[in-house]
Every structure is written in C-alpha cells, then in structure tokens.
PDB file of C-alpha atoms in Angstrom:
ATOM      1  CA  LEU I 202      38.609 -17.202  42.944  1.00  0.00           C
ATOM      2  CA  MET I 203      38.099 -20.976  42.903  1.00  0.00           C
ATOM      3  CA  LEU I 204      39.781 -21.214  39.479  1.00  0.00           C
ATOM      4  CA  THR I 205      42.736 -19.149  40.578  1.00  0.00           C
ATOM      5  CA  THR I 206      43.146 -21.315  43.683  1.00  0.00           C
ATOM      6  CA  ALA I 207      42.554 -24.757  42.167  1.00  0.00           C
ATOM      7  CA  ALA I 208      44.444 -24.282  38.907  1.00  0.00           C
ATOM      8  CA  GLY I 209      47.104 -21.983  40.174  1.00  0.00           C
ATOM      9  CA  PHE I 210      46.149 -19.124  37.822  1.00  0.00           C
ATOM     10  CA  THR I 211      46.609 -15.548  38.830  1.00  0.00           C
ATOM     11  CA  VAL I 212      43.800 -13.087  38.309  1.00  0.00           C
ATOM     12  CA  VAL I 213      45.759 -11.466  35.491  1.00  0.00           C
ATOM     13  CA  GLN I 214      46.337 -14.792  33.723  1.00  0.00           C
ATOM     14  CA  LEU I 215      42.704 -15.756  34.061  1.00  0.00           C
ATOM     15  CA  SER I 216      41.551 -12.393  32.715  1.00  0.00           C
ATOM     16  CA  PHE I 217      43.914 -12.723  29.758  1.00  0.00           C
ATOM     17  CA  GLY I 218      42.592 -16.199  29.016  1.00  0.00           C
ATOM     18  CA  LEU I 219      38.996 -15.022  29.104  1.00  0.00           C
ATOM     19  CA  LEU I 220      39.881 -12.129  26.794  1.00  0.00           C
ATOM     20  CA  VAL I 221      41.384 -14.546  24.263  1.00  0.00           C
ATOM     21  CA  VAL I 222      38.241 -16.704  24.392  1.00  0.00           C
ATOM     22  CA  LEU I 223      36.035 -13.640  23.938  1.00  0.00           C
ATOM     23  CA  ILE I 224      38.032 -12.424  20.935  1.00  0.00           C
ATOM     24  CA  ALA I 225      37.882 -15.891  19.370  1.00  0.00           C
ATOM     25  CA  TRP I 226      34.103 -16.025  19.921  1.00  0.00           C
ATOM     26  CA  ILE I 227      33.615 -12.595  18.304  1.00  0.00           C
ATOM     27  CA  ALA I 228      35.760 -13.646  15.332  1.00  0.00           C
ATOM     28  CA  VAL I 229      33.721 -16.827  14.823  1.00  0.00           C
ATOM     29  CA  ALA I 230      30.418 -14.961  15.122  1.00  0.00           C
ATOM     30  CA  THR I 231      31.573 -12.325  12.626  1.00  0.00           C
ATOM     31  CA  ALA I 232      32.757 -14.981  10.186  1.00  0.00           C
ATOM     32  CA  MET I 233      29.452 -16.829  10.472  1.00  0.00           C
ATOM     33  CA  GLY I 234      27.525 -13.604   9.860  1.00  0.00           C
ATOM     34  CA  ARG I 235      29.562 -12.855   6.766  1.00  0.00           C
ATOM     35  CA  ALA I 236      29.142 -16.397   5.497  1.00  0.00           C
ATOM     36  CA  TYR I 237      25.372 -16.153   6.003  1.00  0.00           C
ATOM     37  CA  THR I 238      25.227 -12.863   4.110  1.00  0.00           C
ATOM     38  CA  THR I 239      27.363 -14.276   1.303  1.00  0.00           C
ATOM     39  CA  LEU I 240      25.129 -17.337   0.965  1.00  0.00           C
ATOM     40  CA  LEU I 241      22.015 -15.165   0.829  1.00  0.00           C
ATOM     41  CA  MET I 242      23.557 -12.961  -1.839  1.00  0.00           C
ATOM     42  CA  GLN I 243      24.606 -15.957  -3.928  1.00  0.00           C
ATOM     43  CA  ALA I 244      21.101 -17.405  -3.677  1.00  0.00           C
ATOM     44  CA  LEU I 245      19.597 -14.063  -4.670  1.00  0.00           C
ATOM     45  CA  LEU I 246      21.839 -13.728  -7.712  1.00  0.00           C
ATOM     46  CA  ARG I 247      21.049 -17.291  -8.772  1.00  0.00           C
ATOM     47  CA  ARG I 248      17.343 -16.498  -8.383  1.00  0.00           C
ATOM     48  CA  ARG I 249      16.989 -19.397  -5.946  1.00  0.00           C
ATOM     49  CA  LEU I 250      15.965 -17.392  -2.916  1.00  0.00           C
ATOM     50  CA  SER I 251      12.462 -18.156  -1.717  1.00  0.00           C
ATOM     51  CA  ASP I 252      10.433 -15.744   0.393  1.00  0.00           C
ATOM     52  CA  ASP I 253      10.761 -17.899   3.506  1.00  0.00           C
ATOM     53  CA  GLN I 254      14.574 -17.825   3.299  1.00  0.00           C
ATOM     54  CA  ILE I 255      14.880 -14.111   3.961  1.00  0.00           C
ATOM     55  CA  SER I 256      13.620 -12.185   6.951  1.00  0.00           C
ATOM     56  CA  LEU I 257      12.571  -8.589   6.428  1.00  0.00           C
ATOM     57  CA  THR I 258      13.355  -7.838  10.071  1.00  0.00           C
ATOM     58  CA  ASP I 259      16.909  -9.147   9.836  1.00  0.00           C
ATOM     59  CA  GLU I 260      19.620  -6.563   9.075  1.00  0.00           C
ATOM     60  CA  SER I 261      21.746  -9.054   7.128  1.00  0.00           C
ATOM     61  CA  SER I 262      18.814  -9.970   4.910  1.00  0.00           C
ATOM     62  CA  ARG I 263      17.948  -6.331   4.273  1.00  0.00           C
ATOM     63  CA  ALA I 264      21.575  -5.587   3.439  1.00  0.00           C
ATOM     64  CA  VAL I 265      21.514  -8.409   0.887  1.00  0.00           C
ATOM     65  CA  LEU I 266      18.358  -6.990  -0.686  1.00  0.00           C
ATOM     66  CA  GLN I 267      19.937  -3.550  -0.891  1.00  0.00           C
ATOM     67  CA  GLN I 268      22.968  -5.095  -2.580  1.00  0.00           C
ATOM     68  CA  GLY I 269      20.574  -6.840  -4.950  1.00  0.00           C
ATOM     69  CA  LEU I 270      19.463  -3.432  -6.217  1.00  0.00           C
ATOM     70  CA  ARG I 271      22.974  -3.007  -7.643  1.00  0.00           C
ATOM     71  CA  SER I 272      22.665  -6.129  -9.769  1.00  0.00           C
ATOM     72  CA  GLN I 273      22.632  -5.875 -13.554  1.00  0.00           C
ATOM     73  CA  LYS I 274      19.993  -8.624 -13.651  1.00  0.00           C
ATOM     74  CA  ALA I 275      16.518  -7.147 -13.907  1.00  0.00           C
ATOM     75  CA  ASP I 276      14.755  -9.977 -12.099  1.00  0.00           C
ATOM     76  CA  VAL I 277      17.140  -9.735  -9.140  1.00  0.00           C
ATOM     77  CA  VAL I 278      16.556  -5.976  -8.865  1.00  0.00           C
ATOM     78  CA  LEU I 279      12.786  -6.334  -9.104  1.00  0.00           C
ATOM     79  CA  TYR I 280      12.697  -9.076  -6.465  1.00  0.00           C
ATOM     80  CA  ALA I 281      14.759  -6.917  -4.114  1.00  0.00           C
ATOM     81  CA  LEU I 282      12.531  -3.901  -4.787  1.00  0.00           C
ATOM     82  CA  ASN I 283       9.382  -5.864  -4.035  1.00  0.00           C
ATOM     83  CA  ARG I 284      10.728  -7.165  -0.737  1.00  0.00           C
ATOM     84  CA  LEU I 285      12.131  -3.801   0.385  1.00  0.00           C
ATOM     85  CA  GLU I 286       8.849  -2.081  -0.424  1.00  0.00           C
ATOM     86  CA  GLU I 287       7.035  -4.763   1.531  1.00  0.00           C
ATOM     87  CA  ALA I 288       9.397  -4.163   4.459  1.00  0.00           C
ATOM     88  CA  GLY I 289       8.889  -0.401   4.377  1.00  0.00           C
ATOM     89  CA  ASP I 290      12.641   0.110   4.144  1.00  0.00           C
ATOM     90  CA  PRO I 291      13.521   3.749   4.943  1.00  0.00           C
ATOM     91  CA  ALA I 292      16.012   3.964   2.044  1.00  0.00           C
ATOM     92  CA  PHE I 293      13.482   2.658  -0.481  1.00  0.00           C
ATOM     93  CA  ALA I 294      12.509   6.037  -1.994  1.00  0.00           C
ATOM     94  CA  ALA I 295      16.113   7.112  -2.512  1.00  0.00           C
ATOM     95  CA  GLU I 296      16.861   3.826  -4.254  1.00  0.00           C
ATOM     96  CA  LEU I 297      14.015   4.420  -6.713  1.00  0.00           C
ATOM     97  CA  ALA I 298      15.581   7.667  -7.919  1.00  0.00           C
ATOM     98  CA  THR I 299      18.915   5.920  -8.476  1.00  0.00           C
ATOM     99  CA  LEU I 300      17.344   2.995 -10.321  1.00  0.00           C
ATOM    100  CA  LEU I 301      15.851   5.289 -12.963  1.00  0.00           C
ATOM    101  CA  GLU I 302      19.384   5.156 -14.406  1.00  0.00           C
ATOM    102  CA  HIS I 303      19.593   1.343 -14.460  1.00  0.00           C
ATOM    103  CA  LEU I 304      20.871  -0.224 -17.684  1.00  0.00           C
ATOM    104  CA  SER I 305      17.780  -2.396 -18.008  1.00  0.00           C
ATOM    105  CA  GLY I 306      14.710  -0.816 -19.559  1.00  0.00           C
ATOM    106  CA  THR I 307      12.622  -3.403 -17.707  1.00  0.00           C
ATOM    107  CA  VAL I 308      13.888  -2.033 -14.396  1.00  0.00           C
ATOM    108  CA  ARG I 309      13.417   1.594 -15.419  1.00  0.00           C
ATOM    109  CA  LEU I 310       9.842   0.877 -16.548  1.00  0.00           C
ATOM    110  CA  ASP I 311       8.991  -0.862 -13.277  1.00  0.00           C
ATOM    111  CA  VAL I 312      10.542   1.932 -11.223  1.00  0.00           C
ATOM    112  CA  ALA I 313       8.684   4.646 -13.155  1.00  0.00           C
ATOM    113  CA  GLN I 314       5.385   2.811 -12.644  1.00  0.00           C
ATOM    114  CA  ARG I 315       6.213   2.205  -8.986  1.00  0.00           C
ATOM    115  CA  ILE I 316       6.933   5.889  -8.400  1.00  0.00           C
ATOM    116  CA  GLU I 317       3.635   6.819 -10.082  1.00  0.00           C
ATOM    117  CA  ARG I 318       1.731   4.317  -7.942  1.00  0.00           C
ATOM    118  CA  LEU I 319       3.380   5.354  -4.678  1.00  0.00           C
ATOM    119  CA  GLY I 320       3.607   9.078  -5.427  1.00  0.00           C
ATOM    120  CA  VAL I 321       7.226   9.383  -4.253  1.00  0.00           C
ATOM    121  CA  ALA I 322       7.615  13.158  -4.515  1.00  0.00           C
ATOM    122  CA  ALA I 323      11.330  13.099  -3.656  1.00  0.00           C
ATOM    123  CA  THR I 324      12.066  11.461  -7.017  1.00  0.00           C
ATOM    124  CA  LEU I 325      10.686  14.387  -9.062  1.00  0.00           C
ATOM    125  CA  PRO I 326      14.115  15.804 -10.104  1.00  0.00           C
ATOM    126  CA  ALA I 327      15.299  12.320 -11.149  1.00  0.00           C
ATOM    127  CA  VAL I 328      12.115  11.745 -13.169  1.00  0.00           C
ATOM    128  CA  GLN I 329      12.512  15.084 -14.957  1.00  0.00           C
ATOM    129  CA  ALA I 330      16.156  14.385 -15.732  1.00  0.00           C
ATOM    130  CA  ARG I 331      15.412  10.904 -17.048  1.00  0.00           C
ATOM    131  CA  ILE I 332      12.633  12.085 -19.371  1.00  0.00           C
ATOM    132  CA  ALA I 333      15.170  14.236 -21.218  1.00  0.00           C
ATOM    133  CA  VAL I 334      17.357  11.245 -22.142  1.00  0.00           C
ATOM    134  CA  GLU I 335      15.130   8.142 -22.025  1.00  0.00           C
ATOM    135  CA  PRO I 336      15.341   6.322 -25.399  1.00  0.00           C
ATOM    136  CA  GLU I 337      12.757   3.550 -24.876  1.00  0.00           C
ATOM    137  CA  LEU I 338       9.231   4.586 -25.784  1.00  0.00           C
ATOM    138  CA  ALA I 339       7.473   2.491 -23.130  1.00  0.00           C
ATOM    139  CA  VAL I 340       9.701   3.867 -20.389  1.00  0.00           C
ATOM    140  CA  HIS I 341       9.463   7.420 -21.728  1.00  0.00           C
ATOM    141  CA  GLY I 342       5.687   7.197 -21.701  1.00  0.00           C
ATOM    142  CA  ALA I 343       5.645   5.815 -18.165  1.00  0.00           C
ATOM    143  CA  LEU I 344       7.881   8.675 -17.041  1.00  0.00           C
ATOM    144  CA  LEU I 345       5.472  11.221 -18.534  1.00  0.00           C
ATOM    145  CA  ARG I 346       2.591   9.716 -16.564  1.00  0.00           C
ATOM    146  CA  THR I 347       4.771   9.656 -13.464  1.00  0.00           C
ATOM    147  CA  LEU I 348       5.704  13.309 -13.896  1.00  0.00           C
ATOM    148  CA  ALA I 349       2.014  14.199 -14.152  1.00  0.00           C
ATOM    149  CA  ALA I 350       1.293  12.197 -11.004  1.00  0.00           C
ATOM    150  CA  LEU I 351       4.048  13.948  -9.033  1.00  0.00           C
ATOM    151  CA  ASP I 352       3.483  17.526 -10.210  1.00  0.00           C
ATOM    152  CA  SER I 353       0.693  18.078 -12.723  1.00  0.00           C
ATOM    153  CA  ASP I 354       1.381  21.825 -12.920  1.00  0.00           C
ATOM    154  CA  GLN I 355       5.020  21.362 -13.909  1.00  0.00           C
ATOM    155  CA  ALA I 356       4.078  18.561 -16.287  1.00  0.00           C
ATOM    156  CA  TYR I 357       1.305  20.462 -18.095  1.00  0.00           C
ATOM    157  CA  GLU I 358       3.330  22.290 -20.765  1.00  0.00           C
ATOM    158  CA  LEU I 359       5.494  19.265 -21.527  1.00  0.00           C
ATOM    159  CA  LEU I 360       2.471  16.987 -21.834  1.00  0.00           C
ATOM    160  CA  ILE I 361       0.777  19.457 -24.195  1.00  0.00           C
ATOM    161  CA  LEU I 362       3.869  19.259 -26.416  1.00  0.00           C
ATOM    162  CA  LYS I 363       3.935  15.466 -26.187  1.00  0.00           C
ATOM    163  CA  LEU I 364       0.330  15.277 -27.390  1.00  0.00           C
ATOM    164  CA  ALA I 365       1.758  16.191 -30.776  1.00  0.00           C
ATOM    165  CA  ALA I 366       4.599  13.647 -30.701  1.00  0.00           C
ATOM    166  CA  GLU I 367       5.171  11.451 -33.736  1.00  0.00           C
ATOM    167  CA  GLU I 368       5.074   8.257 -31.664  1.00  0.00           C
ATOM    168  CA  GLY I 369       1.592   7.071 -30.789  1.00  0.00           C
ATOM    169  CA  GLU I 370       2.804   5.539 -27.535  1.00  0.00           C
ATOM    170  CA  ILE I 371       4.101   8.908 -26.363  1.00  0.00           C
ATOM    171  CA  ARG I 372       0.898  10.706 -27.384  1.00  0.00           C
ATOM    172  CA  ARG I 373      -1.226   8.191 -25.488  1.00  0.00           C
ATOM    173  CA  ALA I 374       0.973   8.455 -22.399  1.00  0.00           C
ATOM    174  CA  ALA I 375       0.726  12.241 -22.419  1.00  0.00           C
ATOM    175  CA  ALA I 376      -3.043  12.113 -22.806  1.00  0.00           C
ATOM    176  CA  THR I 377      -3.367   9.535 -20.029  1.00  0.00           C
ATOM    177  CA  GLY I 378      -1.251  11.651 -17.691  1.00  0.00           C
ATOM    178  CA  MET I 379      -3.388  14.709 -18.331  1.00  0.00           C
ATOM    179  CA  LEU I 380      -6.660  12.840 -17.980  1.00  0.00           C
ATOM    180  CA  ARG I 381      -5.614  11.168 -14.732  1.00  0.00           C
ATOM    181  CA  TYR I 382      -3.822  13.990 -12.988  1.00  0.00           C
ATOM    182  CA  GLY I 383      -4.397  17.246 -14.854  1.00  0.00           C
ATOM    183  CA  GLY I 384      -7.672  18.262 -13.299  1.00  0.00           C
ATOM    184  CA  ILE I 385     -10.390  19.951 -15.368  1.00  0.00           C
ATOM    185  CA  GLY I 386      -7.858  21.755 -17.576  1.00  0.00           C
ATOM    186  CA  GLY I 387      -6.020  18.544 -18.342  1.00  0.00           C
ATOM    187  CA  VAL I 388      -9.233  16.666 -19.102  1.00  0.00           C
ATOM    188  CA  ILE I 389     -10.383  19.386 -21.503  1.00  0.00           C
ATOM    189  CA  ALA I 390      -7.032  19.691 -23.298  1.00  0.00           C
ATOM    190  CA  ALA I 391      -6.410  15.952 -23.580  1.00  0.00           C
ATOM    191  CA  GLY I 392     -10.061  15.181 -24.319  1.00  0.00           C
ATOM    192  CA  GLN I 393     -10.100  17.521 -27.289  1.00  0.00           C
ATOM    193  CA  GLN I 394      -6.966  15.899 -28.658  1.00  0.00           C
ATOM    194  CA  VAL I 395      -8.299  12.379 -28.138  1.00  0.00           C
ATOM    195  CA  LEU I 396     -11.476  13.284 -30.028  1.00  0.00           C
ATOM    196  CA  ALA I 397      -9.381  14.747 -32.835  1.00  0.00           C
ATOM    197  CA  TRP I 398      -7.414  11.506 -33.098  1.00  0.00           C
ATOM    198  CA  ALA I 399     -10.576   9.414 -33.081  1.00  0.00           C
ATOM    199  CA  ASN I 400     -12.091  11.486 -35.916  1.00  0.00           C
ATOM    200  CA  SER I 401      -8.892  11.730 -37.953  1.00  0.00           C
ATOM    201  CA  ALA I 402      -8.762  10.194 -41.405  1.00  0.00           C
ATOM    202  CA  ASP I 403      -5.110   9.431 -40.742  1.00  0.00           C
ATOM    203  CA  GLY I 404      -4.847   5.878 -39.470  1.00  0.00           C
ATOM    204  CA  GLU I 405      -1.509   6.633 -37.799  1.00  0.00           C
ATOM    205  CA  ALA I 406      -3.054   9.437 -35.755  1.00  0.00           C
ATOM    206  CA  ARG I 407      -5.638   7.036 -34.321  1.00  0.00           C
ATOM    207  CA  LYS I 408      -2.990   4.624 -33.041  1.00  0.00           C
TER     208      LYS I 408
END
C-alpha cells in the first residue's frame, strides 16, 4: 500500500513488476544450477574432481555421477560407481546390470566383481546374458563366479562344463565359484577336479 501511494503504482502494476522480478530470479537460479552441474561434469571427465568437491546428498552432484556412468572412460565410470555405492543410490543396482555391456573390459570386470561382492540378485538375467558373449577371459571368469554367488543351483551345470574348459583361467574361475558357493556338492565336484589337475602329468592342466 505504501509503495502504491508513494510511487503512484497501481496494485496491478506492482504485481506485474514483482512477477517480472520473480521470473528473472528463477531464470538466474536455473542458469546457475546448470552451470554448476556443467562444471562438475567437466571436472569429472577431466578426472580432476576431488571427493570434497561433490556432495552425495546434493541432487546435482548425484545427477553428475549418474551421467558419469555413461562415460566411455573406465576411470570416470569407476569413480562414479564408487561414490554412488557409497551414497546408497537407489538406482545403483539397475546401473550395474547396464554396465555389464560397457565397452571397457576394465569396467565389466569391476562390475562383475561388485555384483558378486554385493549379491545384487536383480542382475542375474544380465549376468547370464553376458556370460554367453563375453570375450575376455578375466571378465568371463568373474562372471562365472558371480553367477555362482547369485544362484548356485542355476550355475551348477554350467560350472561343471567350465571345469573342462581349455582355458586355465576359466577352469579356475569355475572351480572357485563351486567351492565358494556350491555347498557340499560343489565342494566335492570341484575338489575332485582340482585334485585331478594337481596330479596331472600335463603341465597345462595344472595351470
């Protein structure tokens, strides 16, 4: 009322002016938020983002980390994974299943080991699908152990077959999966095979 009287503004004019100011303030705040997010993302991609620069309770920071999972750079993806796991991000498990298809074998290996360690049951179909096409021996072996960790019953027949694989790394992974997660039956089956390798005259079989 004082402003309308002293400055000669009508209530409608004053309301319009306040609306313009409010819109301008929202636009500035939005632009600043976007700029902050962009700077965080650039720092993440340049691998110059320290732990104290990103807040796990801040939505912008978490969004940047989730974007980091889409990077083709393995170290960026792994950093983002570590921070999101630390934050207990609700979308973390779903992201693990997707990352089993990442172009980097380093990322796929880390994700397979992470799923085994955390026991993320929801990733079982993705693990099974990836085993069928995974070309890298280290990753393939990690996936076999992960499959055993998630569902030892489903894994049993496949692991028995893999005990006879040509590649020593695959044989060892299958045996490890059975020994760790296969119960008494797995220990007996894998143990017999391990003893056979140890007593074999074939040097390749003992590798």
